Amino acid sequence: MVLAGAMDGIGNTMQKKAAELERMAEVLITGEQLRLRLHEGKVIKDRRHHLRTYPNCFVAKELIDWLMEHKEASDRDTAIKIMQRLLDQSIIHHVCDEHREFRDMKLFYRFRKDDGTFPLDNESKVFMRGQRIYEKLMMITENSLLQTREEEGLSFERTVVASEFIDWLLQEGEMATREEAGELGRRLLEHGIIQHVTNKHHFVDGALLYQFRMNFRRRRRLIELLTERGRSIPENHDSPFCLRKQNSDGGNTSFLSVSPTKEIKLIVGVRRSSMSSSCGSSGYYSSSPTLSSSPPVLCNPKSVLKRQVSPEELQTPGGPYIKKTFTILGDAVGWGFVVRGSKPCHIQAVDPSGPAAAAGMKVCQFVVSVNGLNVLSVDYRTVSNLILNGPRSVVMEVMEDVDY
């Protein structure tokens, strides 16, 4: 009994440490996603002041304007708190290190990753190694290694079998020996990157099942930086963008699809993720990202279409449909829309603050072609794969009901 209690104490300590490191990792991911978006929007650029050039920096006041414009903050005080959090975590700093507070002024700040001053301690190095391994696993076309599996009657996403994971690490040249690969697995677990699916075991080379604790590709909302547990938002691997509405009374969680002009409750985006669906055409399932034992949630059970149409009906001369062409440049977190249906596919949801909405895309439009390839006779999985495996700039032709 004493030994069992001691082991429980060690396990609890390890879980607490993993949770702390996981929170640190969330800050790093959120900061990196913001950095890429700011580079994409040319908010970060070389600037001059008093005959001196400061490369790769942004103006605090302009950034706060940008955060509010992109609905990342409801007011300037909230925007300041968000950026202060990144400054406190050494993600950003004043270009001359003269200010330890983020101020709503014409001051220059810079991401430490852009000037090579980011502090690479052991925790950061393990996190970056884990993220790189995760990205490599996600790039496997026929991914039998990283997938959803069941254990003790529960479904867990992003899982690997320990022995298969070690085989892959050796095959990819990540580690030289099986012992070193096992040690890497233990470090990833101790630093909160992976965990045993039921938290009963440390990492060991065998048939045990382990899970990546986080989806590195999930689009983080900056407001999550100000919450103790920002990752309570449901996530999904099934599309470049997903909308959900959380039900606070504990009832069924329903899918929320909106046009860019309507208010939404919650936005979560994922870029270049796995497009495999884990249930039938009526919807798809996703388990909670907190990796708890809560059951899977039905995320998208209902189409936004009033009625399904055929490809022939869409192309009938004089019909009630007009063709539109959009060029959508994906940002650091995705393209900002969901495709659903089959023969033809339709736009199920659009992120009001994403690239697709900016290009003019709306829900209920039917997809005609992707990058010049006619897709009227395929299903949404094929369309999604064309987008995910193609260039970041996507040219899409759609048909829109003139009465919509």
Coordinates of C-alpha atoms in Angstrom, one line a residue:
M1 CA 0.0 0.0 0.0
V2 CA 2.9 2.4 0.9
L3 CA 4.6 1.6 -2.4
A4 CA 1.3 2.1 -4.4
G5 CA 0.8 5.4 -2.7
A6 CA 4.4 6.5 -3.5
M7 CA 3.9 5.5 -7.2
D8 CA 0.6 7.5 -7.3
G9 CA 2.5 10.5 -5.8
I10 CA 5.2 10.2 -8.5
G11 CA 2.5 9.9 -11.2
N12 CA 0.6 13.0 -9.9
T13 CA 3.9 15.0 -9.8
M14 CA 4.7 14.0 -13.4
Q15 CA 1.2 14.9 -14.6
K16 CA 1.4 18.3 -12.9
K17 CA 4.8 19.0 -14.6
A18 CA 3.4 17.8 -17.9
A19 CA 0.4 20.1 -17.6
E20 CA 2.7 23.1 -16.8
L21 CA 4.9 22.3 -19.8
E22 CA 1.8 21.9 -22.0
R23 CA 0.7 25.4 -21.0
M24 CA 4.1 26.7 -22.0
A25 CA 3.8 24.8 -25.3
E26 CA 0.4 26.4 -26.0
V27 CA 2.0 29.8 -25.5
L28 CA 4.8 29.0 -27.9
I29 CA 2.4 27.6 -30.6
T30 CA 0.0 30.6 -30.2
G31 CA 2.9 33.0 -30.5
E32 CA 4.3 31.3 -33.6
Q33 CA 1.0 31.3 -35.3
L34 CA 0.6 35.0 -34.6
R35 CA 4.1 35.6 -35.9
L36 CA 3.4 33.9 -39.2
R37 CA 0.1 35.7 -39.6
L38 CA 1.8 39.1 -39.0
H39 CA 4.5 38.3 -41.6
E40 CA 1.8 37.3 -44.0
G41 CA 0.0 40.6 -43.5
K42 CA 3.2 42.5 -43.7
V43 CA 2.7 43.9 -40.2
I44 CA 6.2 42.7 -39.4
K45 CA 8.8 44.5 -41.6
D46 CA 12.0 46.5 -41.6
R47 CA 11.4 50.0 -40.1
R48 CA 13.6 53.1 -39.7
H49 CA 13.9 55.4 -36.8
H50 CA 16.5 58.1 -36.2
L51 CA 18.5 57.0 -39.3
R52 CA 18.7 53.4 -38.0
T53 CA 17.0 50.4 -39.5
Y54 CA 15.3 47.9 -37.2
P55 CA 14.6 44.6 -39.2
N56 CA 11.6 42.4 -38.8
C57 CA 9.7 44.4 -36.2
F58 CA 6.2 45.8 -35.6
V59 CA 4.7 48.9 -34.1
A60 CA 2.8 48.2 -30.9
K61 CA 0.0 50.7 -31.6
E62 CA -0.5 49.3 -35.2
L63 CA -0.5 45.7 -33.9
I64 CA -3.2 46.6 -31.4
D65 CA -5.2 48.0 -34.3
W66 CA -4.6 44.8 -36.2
L67 CA -5.8 42.6 -33.3
M68 CA -9.0 44.5 -33.0
E69 CA -9.6 44.6 -36.7
H70 CA -9.2 40.8 -36.9
K71 CA -11.4 40.3 -33.8
E72 CA -8.6 38.8 -31.7
A73 CA -9.4 41.3 -29.0
S74 CA -12.5 43.1 -28.0
D75 CA -10.8 46.3 -26.8
R76 CA -7.3 47.8 -26.6
D77 CA -6.8 46.8 -22.9
T78 CA -7.4 43.1 -23.8
A79 CA -5.0 43.4 -26.7
I80 CA -2.3 44.9 -24.5
K81 CA -2.8 42.0 -22.0
I82 CA -2.4 39.4 -24.8
M83 CA 0.8 40.9 -26.0
Q84 CA 2.1 41.4 -22.4
R85 CA 1.7 37.7 -22.0
L86 CA 3.9 37.0 -25.0
L87 CA 6.4 39.5 -23.7
D88 CA 6.5 37.9 -20.2
Q89 CA 7.1 34.5 -21.8
S90 CA 10.0 35.9 -23.9
I91 CA 8.2 35.4 -27.2
I92 CA 8.5 39.1 -28.1
H93 CA 10.6 41.9 -26.8
H94 CA 11.2 45.6 -27.3
V95 CA 13.9 46.0 -30.0
C96 CA 16.2 47.8 -27.7
D97 CA 15.0 46.0 -24.5
E98 CA 14.1 49.3 -23.0
H99 CA 10.5 48.4 -22.1
R100 CA 9.4 45.5 -20.1
E101 CA 5.8 46.4 -20.6
F102 CA 3.8 46.3 -23.8
R103 CA 2.6 49.8 -24.4
D104 CA 0.0 51.1 -26.8
M105 CA 2.4 53.5 -28.4
K106 CA 4.6 53.9 -31.5
L107 CA 7.2 51.6 -30.1
F108 CA 9.1 48.9 -32.0
Y109 CA 8.8 45.3 -30.8
R110 CA 10.1 42.1 -32.3
F111 CA 9.5 38.3 -32.1
R112 CA 12.6 36.8 -30.6
K113 CA 12.4 34.0 -33.2
D114 CA 13.0 36.7 -35.9
D115 CA 16.3 37.9 -34.3
G116 CA 17.7 34.6 -32.9
T117 CA 17.3 35.7 -29.3
F118 CA 14.7 33.1 -28.3
P119 CA 15.9 31.3 -25.2
L120 CA 16.3 27.6 -26.2
D121 CA 16.3 25.8 -22.8
N122 CA 15.9 22.0 -22.5
E123 CA 12.1 22.3 -22.3
S124 CA 11.9 24.4 -25.5
K125 CA 14.2 22.0 -27.3
V126 CA 12.2 19.0 -26.4
F127 CA 9.0 20.8 -27.4
M128 CA 10.4 21.8 -30.8
R129 CA 11.6 18.2 -31.4
G130 CA 8.2 16.9 -30.5
Q131 CA 6.5 19.3 -32.8
R132 CA 8.8 18.4 -35.7
I133 CA 8.1 14.7 -35.1
Y134 CA 4.4 15.3 -35.0
E135 CA 4.5 17.3 -38.3
K136 CA 6.5 14.5 -40.0
L137 CA 3.9 12.0 -38.8
M138 CA 1.1 14.1 -40.2
M139 CA 2.8 14.2 -43.6
I140 CA 2.6 10.5 -44.0
T141 CA 0.0 9.9 -46.9
E142 CA -1.3 6.5 -45.8
N143 CA -1.0 7.2 -42.0
S144 CA -1.3 3.9 -40.2
L145 CA 1.1 5.0 -37.5
L146 CA -0.7 8.1 -36.1
Q147 CA -4.4 7.5 -35.9
T148 CA -7.5 7.2 -33.8
R149 CA -7.6 4.1 -31.7
E150 CA -9.7 2.6 -28.9
E151 CA -8.6 1.7 -25.4
E152 CA -10.9 0.5 -22.6
G153 CA -14.0 1.4 -24.6
L154 CA -12.8 5.0 -25.2
S155 CA -11.7 6.5 -28.5
F156 CA -8.4 8.5 -28.5
E157 CA -7.1 10.6 -31.4
R158 CA -3.4 11.1 -32.4
T159 CA -2.2 7.8 -31.0
V160 CA 0.8 5.7 -31.7
V161 CA 1.8 2.2 -30.6
A162 CA 5.1 2.6 -28.7
S163 CA 7.0 -0.2 -30.6
E164 CA 5.8 1.0 -34.0
F165 CA 6.7 4.6 -33.1
I166 CA 10.2 3.5 -32.2
D167 CA 10.5 1.5 -35.4
W168 CA 9.5 4.7 -37.3
L169 CA 12.0 6.9 -35.4
L170 CA 14.8 4.5 -36.4
Q171 CA 13.6 4.2 -40.0
E172 CA 13.5 8.0 -40.3
G173 CA 17.0 8.4 -38.7
E174 CA 15.6 10.4 -35.8
M175 CA 17.6 8.1 -33.4
A176 CA 20.4 5.7 -33.9
T177 CA 19.5 2.9 -31.5
R178 CA 16.3 1.5 -30.0
E179 CA 17.5 2.4 -26.6
E180 CA 17.9 6.1 -27.6
A181 CA 14.5 6.1 -29.3
G182 CA 13.0 4.8 -26.1
E183 CA 14.7 7.5 -24.1
L184 CA 13.3 10.1 -26.5
G185 CA 9.8 8.7 -26.0
R186 CA 10.3 9.1 -22.2
R187 CA 11.5 12.7 -22.6
L188 CA 8.5 13.5 -24.8
L189 CA 6.2 12.1 -22.1
E190 CA 7.9 13.9 -19.2
H191 CA 7.6 17.2 -21.1
G192 CA 3.9 16.8 -21.8
I193 CA 4.2 16.1 -25.6
I194 CA 2.7 12.6 -25.3
Q195 CA 1.0 10.5 -22.6
H196 CA -0.2 7.0 -22.1
V197 CA -3.8 7.1 -23.2
T198 CA -5.1 6.2 -19.7
N199 CA -2.1 7.7 -17.8
K200 CA -1.2 4.4 -16.3
H201 CA 2.3 3.9 -17.8
H202 CA 5.5 5.7 -18.5
F203 CA 6.8 5.3 -22.1
V204 CA 8.1 1.8 -22.7
D205 CA 8.9 -0.1 -25.9
G206 CA 6.0 -2.4 -26.4
A207 CA 2.3 -2.6 -27.5
L208 CA 1.1 0.2 -25.2
L209 CA -0.8 3.1 -26.7
Y210 CA 0.4 6.7 -26.4
Q211 CA -1.2 9.9 -27.5
F212 CA 0.1 13.3 -28.6
R213 CA -1.5 15.5 -25.9
M214 CA -2.1 18.4 -28.3
N215 CA -2.9 19.1 -31.9
F216 CA 0.0 21.4 -33.0
R217 CA -2.0 22.5 -36.0
R218 CA -5.1 23.7 -34.2
R219 CA -5.6 27.4 -34.8
R220 CA -5.3 29.1 -31.4
R221 CA -7.3 32.2 -30.5
L222 CA -5.1 34.7 -28.9
I223 CA -7.7 35.2 -26.1
E224 CA -6.7 31.7 -24.9
L225 CA -3.5 33.2 -23.6
L226 CA -5.5 35.0 -20.9
T227 CA -7.3 31.9 -19.7
E228 CA -6.0 29.3 -17.3
R229 CA -7.2 26.5 -19.5
G230 CA -7.6 27.8 -23.0
R231 CA -7.6 24.4 -24.6
S232 CA -11.2 23.6 -23.5
I233 CA -12.2 24.4 -27.1
P234 CA -13.2 21.3 -29.2
E235 CA -10.9 20.6 -32.1
N236 CA -11.1 18.6 -35.3
H237 CA -8.7 17.0 -37.8
D238 CA -11.2 16.8 -40.6
S239 CA -11.1 20.1 -42.4
P240 CA -9.0 23.3 -42.8
F241 CA -11.6 25.1 -40.6
C242 CA -14.4 24.1 -38.3
L243 CA -17.1 26.0 -36.4
R244 CA -18.8 24.6 -33.3
K245 CA -21.2 25.9 -30.7
Q246 CA -20.6 24.7 -27.1
N247 CA -23.6 23.8 -25.0
S248 CA -23.0 24.9 -21.4
D249 CA -25.9 22.9 -19.9
G250 CA -24.2 19.6 -20.7
G251 CA -26.6 18.6 -23.5
N252 CA -25.8 17.6 -27.0
T253 CA -23.2 19.9 -28.8
S254 CA -24.5 21.0 -32.2
F255 CA -22.7 22.3 -35.2
L256 CA -23.0 26.0 -36.1
S257 CA -22.7 27.0 -39.8
V258 CA -22.9 30.7 -40.6
S259 CA -22.5 33.2 -43.4
P260 CA -19.7 35.8 -43.0
T261 CA -22.3 38.4 -41.9
K262 CA -23.7 36.5 -39.0
E263 CA -22.4 36.3 -35.5
I264 CA -20.6 33.1 -34.4
K265 CA -19.9 31.8 -31.0
L266 CA -16.7 29.9 -31.5
I267 CA -14.1 29.5 -34.2
V268 CA -11.4 26.9 -34.4
G269 CA -9.1 26.4 -37.4
V270 CA -6.7 23.7 -38.5
R271 CA -4.3 24.0 -41.4
R272 CA -3.2 21.1 -43.6
S273 CA -4.4 18.4 -41.2
S274 CA -5.6 14.8 -41.7
M275 CA -8.8 14.8 -43.7
S276 CA -9.9 11.3 -42.7
S277 CA -13.5 11.0 -41.4
S278 CA -14.2 8.6 -38.6
C279 CA -17.9 8.1 -39.2
G280 CA -20.5 8.1 -42.0
S281 CA -21.6 10.8 -44.4
S282 CA -24.0 12.2 -41.8
G283 CA -21.2 13.8 -39.8
Y284 CA -17.9 13.3 -38.2
Y285 CA -16.7 12.7 -34.7
S286 CA -14.0 14.3 -32.6
S287 CA -12.9 13.6 -29.0
S288 CA -12.0 16.4 -26.6
P289 CA -8.5 17.9 -26.9
T290 CA -8.2 17.9 -23.2
L291 CA -7.7 14.1 -23.7
S292 CA -10.2 13.4 -20.9
S293 CA -12.5 10.4 -20.9
S294 CA -15.4 12.5 -22.2
P295 CA -17.3 10.7 -25.1
P296 CA -16.9 11.8 -28.7
V297 CA -19.0 14.6 -29.9
L298 CA -21.1 14.7 -33.1
C299 CA -19.8 17.9 -34.7
N300 CA -21.4 18.3 -38.1
P301 CA -24.6 16.3 -38.4
K302 CA -26.7 18.6 -40.6
S303 CA -26.1 20.2 -44.0
V304 CA -26.8 23.9 -44.5
L305 CA -28.4 23.3 -47.9
K306 CA -32.2 23.6 -48.2
R307 CA -32.0 20.9 -50.9
Q308 CA -29.4 19.0 -52.8
V309 CA -28.9 19.8 -56.5
S310 CA -27.3 17.8 -59.3
P311 CA -24.3 18.9 -61.5
E312 CA -26.6 19.0 -64.5
E313 CA -28.9 21.4 -62.7
L314 CA -26.1 23.7 -61.8
Q315 CA -24.9 23.9 -65.4
T316 CA -28.3 24.3 -67.1
P317 CA -28.3 27.5 -69.2
G318 CA -30.6 30.1 -67.8
G319 CA -30.8 28.4 -64.4
P320 CA -30.8 30.3 -61.1
Y321 CA -27.1 30.0 -60.5
I322 CA -24.2 32.3 -61.3
K323 CA -20.5 31.3 -61.5
K324 CA -18.0 33.0 -59.3
T325 CA -14.2 32.6 -59.1
F326 CA -12.1 33.1 -56.0
T327 CA -8.4 33.2 -55.4
I328 CA -7.9 32.3 -51.7
L329 CA -4.4 32.7 -50.2
G330 CA -4.2 30.5 -47.1
D331 CA -2.7 32.2 -44.1
A332 CA -0.6 30.7 -41.3
V333 CA -3.6 28.7 -40.0
G334 CA -5.6 27.7 -43.1
W335 CA -8.1 28.9 -45.7
G336 CA -11.0 29.5 -43.5
F337 CA -13.9 27.3 -44.8
V338 CA -15.4 23.8 -44.6
V339 CA -16.4 21.7 -47.7
R340 CA -19.1 19.1 -47.3
G341 CA -21.4 17.0 -49.5
S342 CA -20.9 15.0 -52.7
K343 CA -21.6 15.4 -56.4
P344 CA -21.5 18.4 -56.0
C345 CA -19.8 19.5 -52.8
H346 CA -20.9 22.7 -51.1
I347 CA -19.5 25.3 -48.7
Q348 CA -20.7 24.3 -45.2
A349 CA -19.1 27.0 -43.1
V350 CA -16.9 30.1 -43.5
D351 CA -14.7 31.8 -41.0
P352 CA -15.8 35.5 -41.0
S353 CA -12.2 36.6 -40.3
G354 CA -10.5 34.1 -42.6
P355 CA -9.0 34.3 -46.1
A356 CA -12.1 32.7 -47.8
A357 CA -14.5 35.2 -46.4
A358 CA -12.2 38.1 -47.5
A359 CA -12.3 36.6 -51.0
G360 CA -16.1 36.6 -51.0
M361 CA -16.9 32.9 -50.3
K362 CA -20.2 32.2 -48.6
V363 CA -22.0 29.2 -47.2
C364 CA -24.3 27.2 -49.6
Q365 CA -22.1 27.9 -52.7
F366 CA -21.4 24.7 -54.8
V367 CA -17.8 23.9 -55.7
V368 CA -17.2 23.5 -59.4
S369 CA -13.4 23.4 -59.7
V370 CA -10.3 23.6 -57.6
N371 CA -7.2 24.9 -59.3
G372 CA -8.7 24.3 -62.8
L373 CA -9.7 20.7 -62.0
N374 CA -13.5 20.0 -62.3
V375 CA -14.8 18.5 -59.1
L376 CA -18.6 18.4 -59.7
S377 CA -18.6 14.6 -59.6
V378 CA -16.5 13.9 -56.5
D379 CA -17.1 14.0 -52.7
Y380 CA -15.8 16.5 -50.2
R381 CA -12.9 14.3 -49.1
T382 CA -11.4 14.5 -52.6
V383 CA -12.0 18.2 -52.8
S384 CA -10.4 18.7 -49.4
N385 CA -7.3 16.6 -50.3
L386 CA -6.9 18.7 -53.5
I387 CA -6.8 21.8 -51.4
L388 CA -4.6 20.5 -48.7
N389 CA -2.0 18.9 -51.0
G390 CA -2.0 21.8 -53.4
P391 CA -0.4 25.3 -53.3
R392 CA -1.2 27.8 -50.6
S393 CA -3.0 29.9 -53.2
V394 CA -6.2 28.1 -54.2
V395 CA -8.3 29.1 -57.2
M396 CA -11.9 27.9 -56.8
E397 CA -14.9 28.2 -59.0
V398 CA -18.3 28.0 -57.4
M399 CA -21.9 28.3 -58.3
E400 CA -24.1 30.5 -56.2
D401 CA -27.9 30.6 -56.0
V402 CA -29.0 34.1 -57.1
D403 CA -31.9 33.9 -54.6
Y404 CA -29.7 32.9 -51.6

